Amino acid sequence: MVLTSRRSPVESREDRIARGKAARAAAPRSSHAGFTRERGRPDPLELLARQDATRVKELLPIRYGRMAVSPFTYFRGAALPMASDLSGTAVSGLRVQACGDAHLMNFGVFASPERKLVFDINDFDETLPGPWEWDVKRLAASLEIASRDNGFSARQIRGVVVGTVAQYREAMREFGERTALDVWYAHADVDQVKALYADRLRGRRRRMIEKGMASAQAHDNLGALRRFTSVAEGTVRIKPDPPIVLPLDELARTKTGADEVREQLGSILQAYRATLEPERRVLLDRYRIVDMAHKVVGVGSVGTRCWMVLMLGNDDRDPLFLQAKEAGPSVLEEFAGPSDYDNAGRRVVVGQRLMQTVSDIFLGWVHVTGADDRPRDFYLRQLRDWKGSANVESMDPRDLRTYGMLCAWTLARAHARTGDSVAIGAYVGSSDSFDQAIAEFTRDYADQNEKDHAALTKAIKTGAVKAESGR
């Protein structure tokens, strides 16, 4: 597969429209319909096992236990198998900064530096320049699979998916009419979300959103202090919850000395500090390290090394929780080309800043050598800063379609920041041809996903894969 380079800045609007329409010849919109895994493609379990080789072995049963819960949780953890599958599908040749894992649970609310709640993509572990279609298909497939998990009818599911993809198409065409600065500044804060979808949000859903926003605002550093810490002999410490949360003292009882880990993480923070802007360094320097812990996060990320760092400023009512998360190669790199950055943490940070309108003020990266003498990349951010996500299981078809449309608008805006919205808008066109084709794709891919989930549960039952449920 060959991807075209980004457009020349001197290219006229007419030329960009022509280029987008010309791409239909090589990849007709109808060519996105349907999915059959190509013969010879790697088995999904083999791909997942390949990732296991660089992860913490003791945590892998938790990963597979979480993935085995349902076809939807399996899908969330199977970004690499889907990237492999997507690499054999049609692409227009138009390139964007792709999220790489744009399923619906990787969107949510968080605080802007101006202390407003904004809605955006919130996971960039797999971000890389690549085909915009891959993100659209992963988002659309996640909605199909979540709808099936919720027990929707085939007609209702089709409505959710088509409505979502139509919103992406229409938003991309609308962004193509805006100036470059307008696109760069576009964002969705909570008030704008309410106004944009007011006619679609009924009383019950409005009340639930208000409750969810209040809950997200409670997910701050003080909230994290209450949840994750206790006071022992007058000193604040992170509470153990093995194997999910293992503070330094717990690690000292296992296989790595606490002093050694503390020294290494102190070095990580010093190196990370250098990647921040000068004014952010001044703010970080107002805090001192109090405690650290290893924390299991997510579904697909389980087994990667992830640390939570408790820092205090003026007193124990002035906490700052940082998360240092291991970063490896993007799942897209094997299929879309290597990253421009030799540090995978920097790849994540740069991709996040390109796709998000506002980002965490403490976002940075670092390269370190671990206790096992292996070099690793990390990116750092605040553990919690008004973060919140949707309760998809509680949504009816109308709610999920509305939420999918919001995710689609957000994805289109992120793509328009780095890709050619005019050419992509011309490619998808004004009819629903592209929408219907993607709906056909998601139906077939959801079928395949169910088979892959069944293969995982079978492997767990036979003992070929070890899994731990309930964590």
CSV table of C-alpha atoms in Angstrom, one decimal:
chain,number,residue,atom,x,y,z
A,1,MET,CA,0.0,0.0,0.0
A,2,VAL,CA,1.3,3.4,-0.9
A,3,LEU,CA,0.1,6.5,0.8
A,4,THR,CA,0.3,9.9,-0.9
A,5,SER,CA,2.2,12.7,0.8
A,6,ARG,CA,0.5,15.7,2.4
A,7,ARG,CA,-0.7,18.3,0.0
A,8,SER,CA,1.5,21.1,-1.1
A,9,PRO,CA,0.6,24.4,0.6
A,10,VAL,CA,0.3,26.1,-2.9
A,11,GLU,CA,-2.2,23.6,-4.2
A,12,SER,CA,-5.5,25.3,-5.1
A,13,ARG,CA,-8.9,24.4,-3.6
A,14,GLU,CA,-10.0,23.2,-7.0
A,15,ASP,CA,-7.0,20.9,-7.3
A,16,ARG,CA,-7.6,19.5,-3.8
A,17,ILE,CA,-11.3,18.7,-4.7
A,18,ALA,CA,-10.2,17.1,-7.9
A,19,ARG,CA,-7.6,15.0,-6.1
A,20,GLY,CA,-10.2,13.8,-3.6
A,21,LYS,CA,-12.6,12.8,-6.3
A,22,ALA,CA,-9.9,11.2,-8.4
A,23,ALA,CA,-9.1,8.9,-5.4
A,24,ARG,CA,-12.5,7.3,-6.0
A,25,ALA,CA,-11.1,5.7,-9.1
A,26,ALA,CA,-8.5,3.7,-7.2
A,27,ALA,CA,-10.7,3.1,-4.2
A,28,PRO,CA,-14.4,3.5,-5.0
A,29,ARG,CA,-16.5,4.3,-1.9
A,30,SER,CA,-18.3,1.0,-2.4
A,31,SER,CA,-15.0,-0.8,-2.0
A,32,HIS,CA,-15.1,-0.1,1.7
A,33,ALA,CA,-18.2,-2.4,2.0
A,34,GLY,CA,-17.9,-5.9,3.6
A,35,PHE,CA,-15.0,-7.7,5.2
A,36,THR,CA,-13.4,-11.1,4.9
A,37,ARG,CA,-10.1,-11.8,6.6
A,38,GLU,CA,-7.6,-12.6,3.9
A,39,ARG,CA,-6.1,-16.0,3.8
A,40,GLY,CA,-2.6,-15.9,5.3
A,41,ARG,CA,-3.3,-13.1,7.7
A,42,PRO,CA,-1.7,-13.8,11.1
A,43,ASP,CA,-4.0,-15.4,13.7
A,44,PRO,CA,-5.3,-12.7,16.2
A,45,LEU,CA,-4.1,-14.8,19.2
A,46,GLU,CA,-0.7,-15.0,17.6
A,47,LEU,CA,-0.6,-11.2,17.2
A,48,LEU,CA,-1.7,-10.7,20.8
A,49,ALA,CA,1.0,-13.2,22.0
A,50,ARG,CA,3.6,-11.2,20.1
A,51,GLN,CA,2.7,-8.2,22.2
A,52,ASP,CA,2.9,-10.3,25.4
A,53,ALA,CA,6.7,-10.8,24.8
A,54,THR,CA,7.5,-7.2,26.0
A,55,ARG,CA,4.9,-7.1,28.8
A,56,VAL,CA,4.9,-7.9,32.5
A,57,LYS,CA,4.3,-11.7,32.4
A,58,GLU,CA,2.5,-11.8,35.8
A,59,LEU,CA,-0.2,-9.3,34.5
A,60,LEU,CA,-1.1,-11.1,31.3
A,61,PRO,CA,-3.8,-13.2,32.8
A,62,ILE,CA,-5.6,-10.0,33.9
A,63,ARG,CA,-5.3,-8.7,30.3
A,64,TYR,CA,-7.0,-11.8,28.9
A,65,GLY,CA,-9.5,-12.0,31.7
A,66,ARG,CA,-10.7,-8.5,30.8
A,67,MET,CA,-10.7,-9.2,27.1
A,68,ALA,CA,-12.7,-12.4,27.5
A,69,VAL,CA,-15.7,-10.7,29.3
A,70,SER,CA,-17.5,-9.9,26.0
A,71,PRO,CA,-17.0,-9.4,22.3
A,72,PHE,CA,-16.8,-5.6,23.0
A,73,THR,CA,-14.1,-5.9,25.7
A,74,TYR,CA,-12.2,-8.3,23.3
A,75,PHE,CA,-12.4,-5.6,20.6
A,76,ARG,CA,-11.1,-3.0,22.9
A,77,GLY,CA,-7.9,-5.0,23.5
A,78,ALA,CA,-7.5,-6.2,19.9
A,79,ALA,CA,-6.1,-3.0,18.2
A,80,LEU,CA,-3.2,-4.9,16.7
A,81,PRO,CA,-5.4,-7.7,15.1
A,82,MET,CA,-7.7,-5.0,13.6
A,83,ALA,CA,-4.7,-3.0,12.3
A,84,SER,CA,-3.6,-6.2,10.6
A,85,ASP,CA,-7.0,-6.7,9.1
A,86,LEU,CA,-7.4,-3.0,8.0
A,87,SER,CA,-4.1,-3.1,6.2
A,88,GLY,CA,-5.7,-5.3,3.6
A,89,THR,CA,-8.7,-3.0,3.0
A,90,ALA,CA,-9.2,-0.2,0.5
A,91,VAL,CA,-7.8,3.2,1.2
A,92,SER,CA,-8.1,6.5,-0.7
A,93,GLY,CA,-4.4,7.3,-0.2
A,94,LEU,CA,-5.1,10.5,1.8
A,95,ARG,CA,-3.2,10.7,5.0
A,96,VAL,CA,-3.9,12.1,8.5
A,97,GLN,CA,-2.5,11.9,12.0
A,98,ALA,CA,-4.5,8.8,12.9
A,99,CYS,CA,-5.5,7.9,16.5
A,100,GLY,CA,-4.8,4.2,15.7
A,101,ASP,CA,-7.4,3.0,18.3
A,102,ALA,CA,-10.4,5.2,17.8
A,103,HIS,CA,-13.0,3.0,19.5
A,104,LEU,CA,-15.9,4.8,21.2
A,105,MET,CA,-14.5,4.3,24.8
A,106,ASN,CA,-11.3,6.2,23.8
A,107,PHE,CA,-13.4,9.4,23.7
A,108,GLY,CA,-14.4,11.3,26.8
A,109,VAL,CA,-14.3,14.5,28.8
A,110,PHE,CA,-11.4,16.1,30.6
A,111,ALA,CA,-10.3,19.5,31.8
A,112,SER,CA,-8.8,22.2,29.6
A,113,PRO,CA,-6.0,24.4,31.0
A,114,GLU,CA,-8.7,27.1,31.2
A,115,ARG,CA,-10.6,24.7,33.6
A,116,LYS,CA,-13.5,23.9,31.2
A,117,LEU,CA,-14.8,20.5,30.5
A,118,VAL,CA,-14.0,19.5,26.9
A,119,PHE,CA,-14.9,16.4,24.9
A,120,ASP,CA,-12.2,14.8,22.8
A,121,ILE,CA,-10.2,11.7,22.0
A,122,ASN,CA,-8.4,10.7,25.1
A,123,ASP,CA,-6.1,7.8,24.2
A,124,PHE,CA,-3.2,8.1,21.8
A,125,ASP,CA,-1.0,5.1,22.6
A,126,GLU,CA,-1.2,4.0,18.9
A,127,THR,CA,-1.2,7.3,17.1
A,128,LEU,CA,0.7,7.5,13.9
A,129,PRO,CA,0.3,9.1,10.4
A,130,GLY,CA,-1.9,6.8,8.3
A,131,PRO,CA,-5.1,6.3,6.4
A,132,TRP,CA,-8.1,8.2,7.8
A,133,GLU,CA,-10.4,5.3,6.9
A,134,TRP,CA,-8.8,3.1,9.5
A,135,ASP,CA,-9.9,5.3,12.4
A,136,VAL,CA,-13.4,5.7,10.9
A,137,LYS,CA,-13.7,1.9,10.5
A,138,ARG,CA,-12.5,1.2,14.1
A,139,LEU,CA,-14.9,3.8,15.5
A,140,ALA,CA,-17.8,2.5,13.4
A,141,ALA,CA,-17.1,-1.2,14.3
A,142,SER,CA,-16.9,-0.3,18.0
A,143,LEU,CA,-20.5,1.1,17.7
A,144,GLU,CA,-21.8,-2.0,15.9
A,145,ILE,CA,-20.2,-4.3,18.5
A,146,ALA,CA,-21.4,-2.2,21.5
A,147,SER,CA,-24.9,-2.1,20.0
A,148,ARG,CA,-25.0,-5.9,19.7
A,149,ASP,CA,-23.8,-6.1,23.3
A,150,ASN,CA,-26.7,-3.8,24.3
A,151,GLY,CA,-29.2,-6.1,22.5
A,152,PHE,CA,-30.2,-3.7,19.8
A,153,SER,CA,-32.1,-5.0,16.7
A,154,ALA,CA,-30.3,-5.1,13.3
A,155,ARG,CA,-32.3,-2.1,12.1
A,156,GLN,CA,-31.3,-0.1,15.2
A,157,ILE,CA,-27.7,-1.1,14.9
A,158,ARG,CA,-27.7,0.1,11.3
A,159,GLY,CA,-29.1,3.4,12.3
A,160,VAL,CA,-26.4,3.9,14.9
A,161,VAL,CA,-23.6,3.1,12.5
A,162,VAL,CA,-25.0,5.0,9.5
A,163,GLY,CA,-25.8,8.1,11.6
A,164,THR,CA,-22.2,8.1,13.0
A,165,VAL,CA,-20.5,7.7,9.7
A,166,ALA,CA,-22.7,10.3,8.1
A,167,GLN,CA,-21.8,12.8,10.8
A,168,TYR,CA,-18.1,12.2,10.1
A,169,ARG,CA,-18.7,12.7,6.4
A,170,GLU,CA,-20.7,15.9,6.9
A,171,ALA,CA,-18.3,17.3,9.5
A,172,MET,CA,-15.3,16.7,7.2
A,173,ARG,CA,-17.0,18.5,4.4
A,174,GLU,CA,-17.9,21.4,6.7
A,175,PHE,CA,-14.4,21.6,8.0
A,176,GLY,CA,-13.3,21.8,4.4
A,177,GLU,CA,-15.2,25.1,4.1
A,178,ARG,CA,-13.4,26.6,7.1
A,179,THR,CA,-10.1,28.5,7.3
A,180,ALA,CA,-7.1,26.6,8.6
A,181,LEU,CA,-7.2,28.6,11.8
A,182,ASP,CA,-10.9,27.9,12.4
A,183,VAL,CA,-10.2,24.2,12.1
A,184,TRP,CA,-7.3,24.4,14.5
A,185,TYR,CA,-9.3,26.3,17.1
A,186,ALA,CA,-12.4,24.1,16.8
A,187,HIS,CA,-13.3,22.2,19.9
A,188,ALA,CA,-16.3,20.8,21.8
A,189,ASP,CA,-16.6,22.0,25.4
A,190,VAL,CA,-19.6,20.7,27.4
A,191,ASP,CA,-21.8,23.7,26.8
A,192,GLN,CA,-21.3,23.4,23.0
A,193,VAL,CA,-22.0,19.7,23.2
A,194,LYS,CA,-25.3,20.4,24.9
A,195,ALA,CA,-26.2,23.1,22.4
A,196,LEU,CA,-25.3,21.0,19.4
A,197,TYR,CA,-27.3,17.9,20.4
A,198,ALA,CA,-30.0,19.6,22.6
A,199,ASP,CA,-32.8,18.4,20.3
A,200,ARG,CA,-31.5,14.8,20.5
A,201,LEU,CA,-31.1,14.7,24.3
A,202,ARG,CA,-34.2,13.9,26.2
A,203,GLY,CA,-34.9,14.8,29.8
A,204,ARG,CA,-33.5,11.6,31.3
A,205,ARG,CA,-30.4,11.7,29.2
A,206,ARG,CA,-29.8,15.4,29.9
A,207,ARG,CA,-30.0,14.7,33.6
A,208,MET,CA,-27.5,11.8,33.2
A,209,ILE,CA,-25.1,14.0,31.3
A,210,GLU,CA,-25.3,16.6,34.1
A,211,LYS,CA,-24.6,13.9,36.7
A,212,GLY,CA,-21.7,12.6,34.5
A,213,MET,CA,-20.2,16.0,34.2
A,214,ALA,CA,-20.3,16.5,38.0
A,215,SER,CA,-18.7,13.1,38.5
A,216,ALA,CA,-15.9,13.9,36.0
A,217,GLN,CA,-15.1,17.2,37.8
A,218,ALA,CA,-14.7,15.1,41.0
A,219,HIS,CA,-12.1,13.0,39.2
A,220,ASP,CA,-9.3,15.5,40.1
A,221,ASN,CA,-6.1,15.3,42.1
A,222,LEU,CA,-8.0,15.6,45.4
A,223,GLY,CA,-10.4,12.9,44.3
A,224,ALA,CA,-7.5,10.7,43.4
A,225,LEU,CA,-5.9,11.4,46.8
A,226,ARG,CA,-9.1,10.2,48.6
A,227,ARG,CA,-9.4,7.1,46.4
A,228,PHE,CA,-5.8,5.9,46.2
A,229,THR,CA,-4.2,6.9,49.4
A,230,SER,CA,-4.3,6.5,53.2
A,231,VAL,CA,-2.5,8.0,56.1
A,232,ALA,CA,-0.1,5.9,58.1
A,233,GLU,CA,1.8,7.3,61.0
A,234,GLY,CA,1.0,10.8,59.8
A,235,THR,CA,2.4,10.2,56.3
A,236,VAL,CA,0.3,10.0,53.1
A,237,ARG,CA,0.9,6.8,51.2
A,238,ILE,CA,-0.7,5.0,48.2
A,239,LYS,CA,-2.9,2.1,49.3
A,240,PRO,CA,-2.0,-1.3,47.9
A,241,ASP,CA,-4.6,-3.2,45.9
A,242,PRO,CA,-2.6,-6.1,44.5
A,243,PRO,CA,-2.2,-6.9,41.7
A,244,ILE,CA,-3.9,-3.7,40.3
A,245,VAL,CA,-2.0,-1.2,42.5
A,246,LEU,CA,1.4,-2.2,43.9
A,247,PRO,CA,3.2,0.6,45.9
A,248,LEU,CA,6.9,0.6,46.4
A,249,ASP,CA,6.8,-1.2,49.7
A,250,GLU,CA,4.8,-4.0,48.1
A,251,LEU,CA,7.3,-4.2,45.3
A,252,ALA,CA,10.1,-4.5,47.8
A,253,ARG,CA,8.5,-7.6,49.1
A,254,THR,CA,8.3,-9.2,45.6
A,255,LYS,CA,11.4,-8.9,43.5
A,256,THR,CA,12.6,-5.3,43.2
A,257,GLY,CA,13.9,-3.2,46.0
A,258,ALA,CA,11.9,0.0,46.8
A,259,ASP,CA,15.0,2.2,47.1
A,260,GLU,CA,16.2,1.1,43.6
A,261,VAL,CA,12.8,1.7,42.0
A,262,ARG,CA,12.4,5.1,43.8
A,263,GLU,CA,15.8,6.1,42.5
A,264,GLN,CA,15.0,5.0,39.0
A,265,LEU,CA,11.6,6.8,39.0
A,266,GLY,CA,13.2,9.9,40.4
A,267,SER,CA,15.6,9.8,37.4
A,268,ILE,CA,12.6,9.4,35.1
A,269,LEU,CA,10.9,12.5,36.5
A,270,GLN,CA,14.1,14.5,36.1
A,271,ALA,CA,14.5,13.5,32.5
A,272,TYR,CA,10.7,14.1,31.9
A,273,ARG,CA,11.0,17.6,33.4
A,274,ALA,CA,13.3,18.6,30.5
A,275,THR,CA,10.6,17.9,28.0
A,276,LEU,CA,8.2,20.4,29.6
A,277,GLU,CA,8.0,24.0,28.6
A,278,PRO,CA,9.9,26.3,31.1
A,279,GLU,CA,6.7,27.6,32.8
A,280,ARG,CA,5.5,24.0,33.3
A,281,ARG,CA,8.8,23.1,34.9
A,282,VAL,CA,8.4,26.0,37.4
A,283,LEU,CA,5.0,24.5,38.3
A,284,LEU,CA,6.3,21.0,38.6
A,285,ASP,CA,9.1,22.1,40.8
A,286,ARG,CA,6.6,23.2,43.4
A,287,TYR,CA,5.9,19.5,44.1
A,288,ARG,CA,7.9,16.8,45.8
A,289,ILE,CA,7.7,13.1,45.3
A,290,VAL,CA,5.9,11.3,48.2
A,291,ASP,CA,5.1,7.8,46.9
A,292,MET,CA,4.9,5.7,43.8
A,293,ALA,CA,3.1,2.6,42.7
A,294,HIS,CA,2.7,0.3,39.7
A,295,LYS,CA,-0.9,0.4,38.4
A,296,VAL,CA,-2.7,-1.8,35.9
A,297,VAL,CA,-4.7,0.2,33.5
A,298,GLY,CA,-7.2,-0.3,30.6
A,299,VAL,CA,-7.8,-3.5,28.6
A,300,GLY,CA,-5.3,-3.5,25.7
A,301,SER,CA,-2.7,-1.8,27.9
A,302,VAL,CA,-2.6,-4.4,30.6
A,303,GLY,CA,0.9,-5.7,31.0
A,304,THR,CA,2.6,-2.6,30.0
A,305,ARG,CA,4.5,-0.8,32.7
A,306,CYS,CA,2.5,2.0,34.2
A,307,TRP,CA,3.4,4.0,37.3
A,308,MET,CA,1.4,6.4,39.4
A,309,VAL,CA,3.4,9.1,41.2
A,310,LEU,CA,2.0,11.0,44.2
A,311,MET,CA,3.5,14.4,44.7
A,312,LEU,CA,2.6,17.0,47.3
A,313,GLY,CA,3.0,20.8,47.1
A,314,ASN,CA,2.2,23.1,50.1
A,315,ASP,CA,0.6,20.4,52.2
A,316,ASP,CA,-1.4,17.1,51.9
A,317,ARG,CA,-4.3,19.1,50.4
A,318,ASP,CA,-2.2,20.1,47.5
A,319,PRO,CA,-1.6,16.8,45.6
A,320,LEU,CA,-0.5,16.1,42.1
A,321,PHE,CA,-0.8,12.6,40.7
A,322,LEU,CA,1.2,11.9,37.6
A,323,GLN,CA,1.0,8.8,35.4
A,324,ALA,CA,4.1,7.4,33.7
A,325,LYS,CA,2.9,5.0,31.0
A,326,GLU,CA,5.2,2.8,28.9
A,327,ALA,CA,5.0,3.5,25.2
A,328,GLY,CA,6.0,1.0,22.5
A,329,PRO,CA,5.7,1.0,18.7
A,330,SER,CA,2.3,1.9,17.4
A,331,VAL,CA,0.2,-1.1,16.2
A,332,LEU,CA,0.0,0.8,12.9
A,333,GLU,CA,3.8,1.0,12.3
A,334,GLU,CA,4.0,-2.5,10.7
A,335,PHE,CA,1.4,-1.5,8.1
A,336,ALA,CA,1.6,2.3,7.7
A,337,GLY,CA,5.3,2.8,8.1
A,338,PRO,CA,7.7,3.6,11.0
A,339,SER,CA,7.3,6.6,13.3
A,340,ASP,CA,9.3,9.7,12.6
A,341,TYR,CA,10.4,9.7,16.3
A,342,ASP,CA,12.9,7.3,17.9
A,343,ASN,CA,11.2,7.7,21.2
A,344,ALA,CA,7.7,6.1,21.3
A,345,GLY,CA,6.7,8.4,24.2
A,346,ARG,CA,7.4,11.4,22.1
A,347,ARG,CA,5.4,9.8,19.3
A,348,VAL,CA,2.4,9.7,21.6
A,349,VAL,CA,2.8,13.2,22.9
A,350,VAL,CA,3.3,14.8,19.5
A,351,GLY,CA,0.3,12.9,18.1
A,352,GLN,CA,-1.9,13.9,21.0
A,353,ARG,CA,-1.0,17.5,20.6
A,354,LEU,CA,-1.7,17.4,16.9
A,355,MET,CA,-5.1,15.8,17.3
A,356,GLN,CA,-6.4,17.5,20.4
A,357,THR,CA,-7.3,21.1,20.6
A,358,VAL,CA,-6.2,21.3,24.3
A,359,SER,CA,-3.9,18.9,26.1
A,360,ASP,CA,-2.7,18.2,29.6
A,361,ILE,CA,-0.3,20.8,30.8
A,362,PHE,CA,2.0,18.1,32.2
A,363,LEU,CA,2.2,16.0,29.0
A,364,GLY,CA,5.8,14.9,28.4
A,365,TRP,CA,8.0,12.0,27.6
A,366,VAL,CA,11.2,10.2,28.6
A,367,HIS,CA,13.6,7.4,27.7
A,368,VAL,CA,15.0,5.3,30.6
A,369,THR,CA,16.8,2.0,31.3
A,370,GLY,CA,14.8,-0.2,33.7
A,371,ALA,CA,15.8,-2.4,36.6
A,372,ASP,CA,16.2,-5.2,34.0
A,373,ASP,CA,18.7,-3.1,32.1
A,374,ARG,CA,16.3,-2.8,29.1
A,375,PRO,CA,15.7,0.6,27.6
A,376,ARG,CA,12.1,1.8,27.6
A,377,ASP,CA,10.1,4.9,26.5
A,378,PHE,CA,7.4,6.5,28.7
A,379,TYR,CA,5.0,9.4,28.4
A,380,LEU,CA,3.7,11.2,31.4
A,381,ARG,CA,0.5,13.1,32.1
A,382,GLN,CA,-1.8,13.8,35.0
A,383,LEU,CA,-3.5,10.6,36.3
A,384,ARG,CA,-6.9,12.4,36.7
A,385,ASP,CA,-7.9,15.8,35.6
A,386,TRP,CA,-11.7,15.9,35.4
A,387,LYS,CA,-11.6,12.8,33.3
A,388,GLY,CA,-14.9,11.0,32.5
A,389,SER,CA,-16.2,8.5,30.0
A,390,ALA,CA,-19.6,7.4,28.7
A,391,ASN,CA,-21.6,4.6,30.3
A,392,VAL,CA,-22.3,2.9,27.0
A,393,GLU,CA,-24.1,-0.1,28.6
A,394,SER,CA,-26.9,2.2,29.7
A,395,MET,CA,-27.6,3.8,26.3
A,396,ASP,CA,-30.6,3.0,24.1
A,397,PRO,CA,-30.3,3.2,20.3
A,398,ARG,CA,-31.1,6.9,20.2
A,399,ASP,CA,-28.5,7.7,22.9
A,400,LEU,CA,-25.8,5.6,21.3
A,401,ARG,CA,-26.4,7.1,17.9
A,402,THR,CA,-26.1,10.6,19.4
A,403,TYR,CA,-23.0,9.7,21.2
A,404,GLY,CA,-21.5,8.1,18.1
A,405,MET,CA,-22.2,11.3,16.2
A,406,LEU,CA,-20.4,13.3,18.8
A,407,CYS,CA,-17.4,10.9,18.5
A,408,ALA,CA,-17.5,11.2,14.7
A,409,TRP,CA,-17.5,15.0,14.7
A,410,THR,CA,-14.6,14.9,17.1
A,411,LEU,CA,-12.7,12.5,15.0
A,412,ALA,CA,-13.3,14.5,11.8
A,413,ARG,CA,-12.0,17.6,13.6
A,414,ALA,CA,-8.9,15.8,14.7
A,415,HIS,CA,-8.3,14.5,11.2
A,416,ALA,CA,-8.9,17.9,9.6
A,417,ARG,CA,-6.2,19.4,11.8
A,418,THR,CA,-3.5,17.3,10.1
A,419,GLY,CA,-5.1,16.0,6.9
A,420,ASP,CA,-6.6,17.6,3.8
A,421,SER,CA,-10.3,18.1,4.8
A,422,VAL,CA,-11.1,19.4,1.3
A,423,ALA,CA,-9.8,16.3,-0.5
A,424,ILE,CA,-11.3,13.9,2.1
A,425,GLY,CA,-14.6,15.8,2.0
A,426,ALA,CA,-14.6,15.5,-1.8
A,427,TYR,CA,-13.8,11.8,-1.6
A,428,VAL,CA,-16.7,10.9,0.7
A,429,GLY,CA,-19.1,13.2,-1.2
A,430,SER,CA,-22.6,14.4,-0.4
A,431,SER,CA,-24.5,11.2,-0.8
A,432,ASP,CA,-24.7,8.3,1.7
A,433,SER,CA,-22.7,5.9,-0.4
A,434,PHE,CA,-19.7,5.9,2.0
A,435,ASP,CA,-21.9,5.7,5.0
A,436,GLN,CA,-23.7,2.6,3.7
A,437,ALA,CA,-20.5,0.9,2.7
A,438,ILE,CA,-19.0,1.3,6.1
A,439,ALA,CA,-22.2,-0.1,7.7
A,440,GLU,CA,-21.7,-3.2,5.6
A,441,PHE,CA,-18.1,-3.4,6.7
A,442,THR,CA,-19.0,-3.1,10.4
A,443,ARG,CA,-21.6,-5.8,10.1
A,444,ASP,CA,-19.1,-8.3,8.7
A,445,TYR,CA,-16.3,-7.2,11.0
A,446,ALA,CA,-18.5,-7.6,14.1
A,447,ASP,CA,-19.2,-11.1,12.9
A,448,GLN,CA,-15.4,-11.8,12.7
A,449,ASN,CA,-14.8,-10.1,16.1
A,450,GLU,CA,-17.3,-12.5,17.7
A,451,LYS,CA,-15.5,-15.5,16.2
A,452,ASP,CA,-12.2,-14.1,17.5
A,453,HIS,CA,-13.6,-13.6,20.9
A,454,ALA,CA,-14.9,-17.2,20.9
A,455,ALA,CA,-11.5,-18.4,19.9
A,456,LEU,CA,-10.0,-16.5,22.9
A,457,THR,CA,-12.5,-18.0,25.4
A,458,LYS,CA,-11.9,-21.5,23.9
A,459,ALA,CA,-8.1,-21.0,24.4
A,460,ILE,CA,-8.7,-20.0,28.0
A,461,LYS,CA,-10.9,-23.0,28.7
A,462,THR,CA,-8.3,-25.4,27.2
A,463,GLY,CA,-5.5,-23.7,29.2
A,464,ALA,CA,-3.7,-22.5,26.1
A,465,VAL,CA,-4.2,-19.0,27.4
A,466,LYS,CA,-4.2,-18.1,31.1
A,467,ALA,CA,-6.8,-15.6,32.2
A,468,GLU,CA,-7.8,-14.2,35.6
A,469,SER,CA,-11.4,-13.0,35.8
A,470,GLY,CA,-12.9,-10.3,38.0
A,471,ARG,CA,-10.0,-7.7,38.0
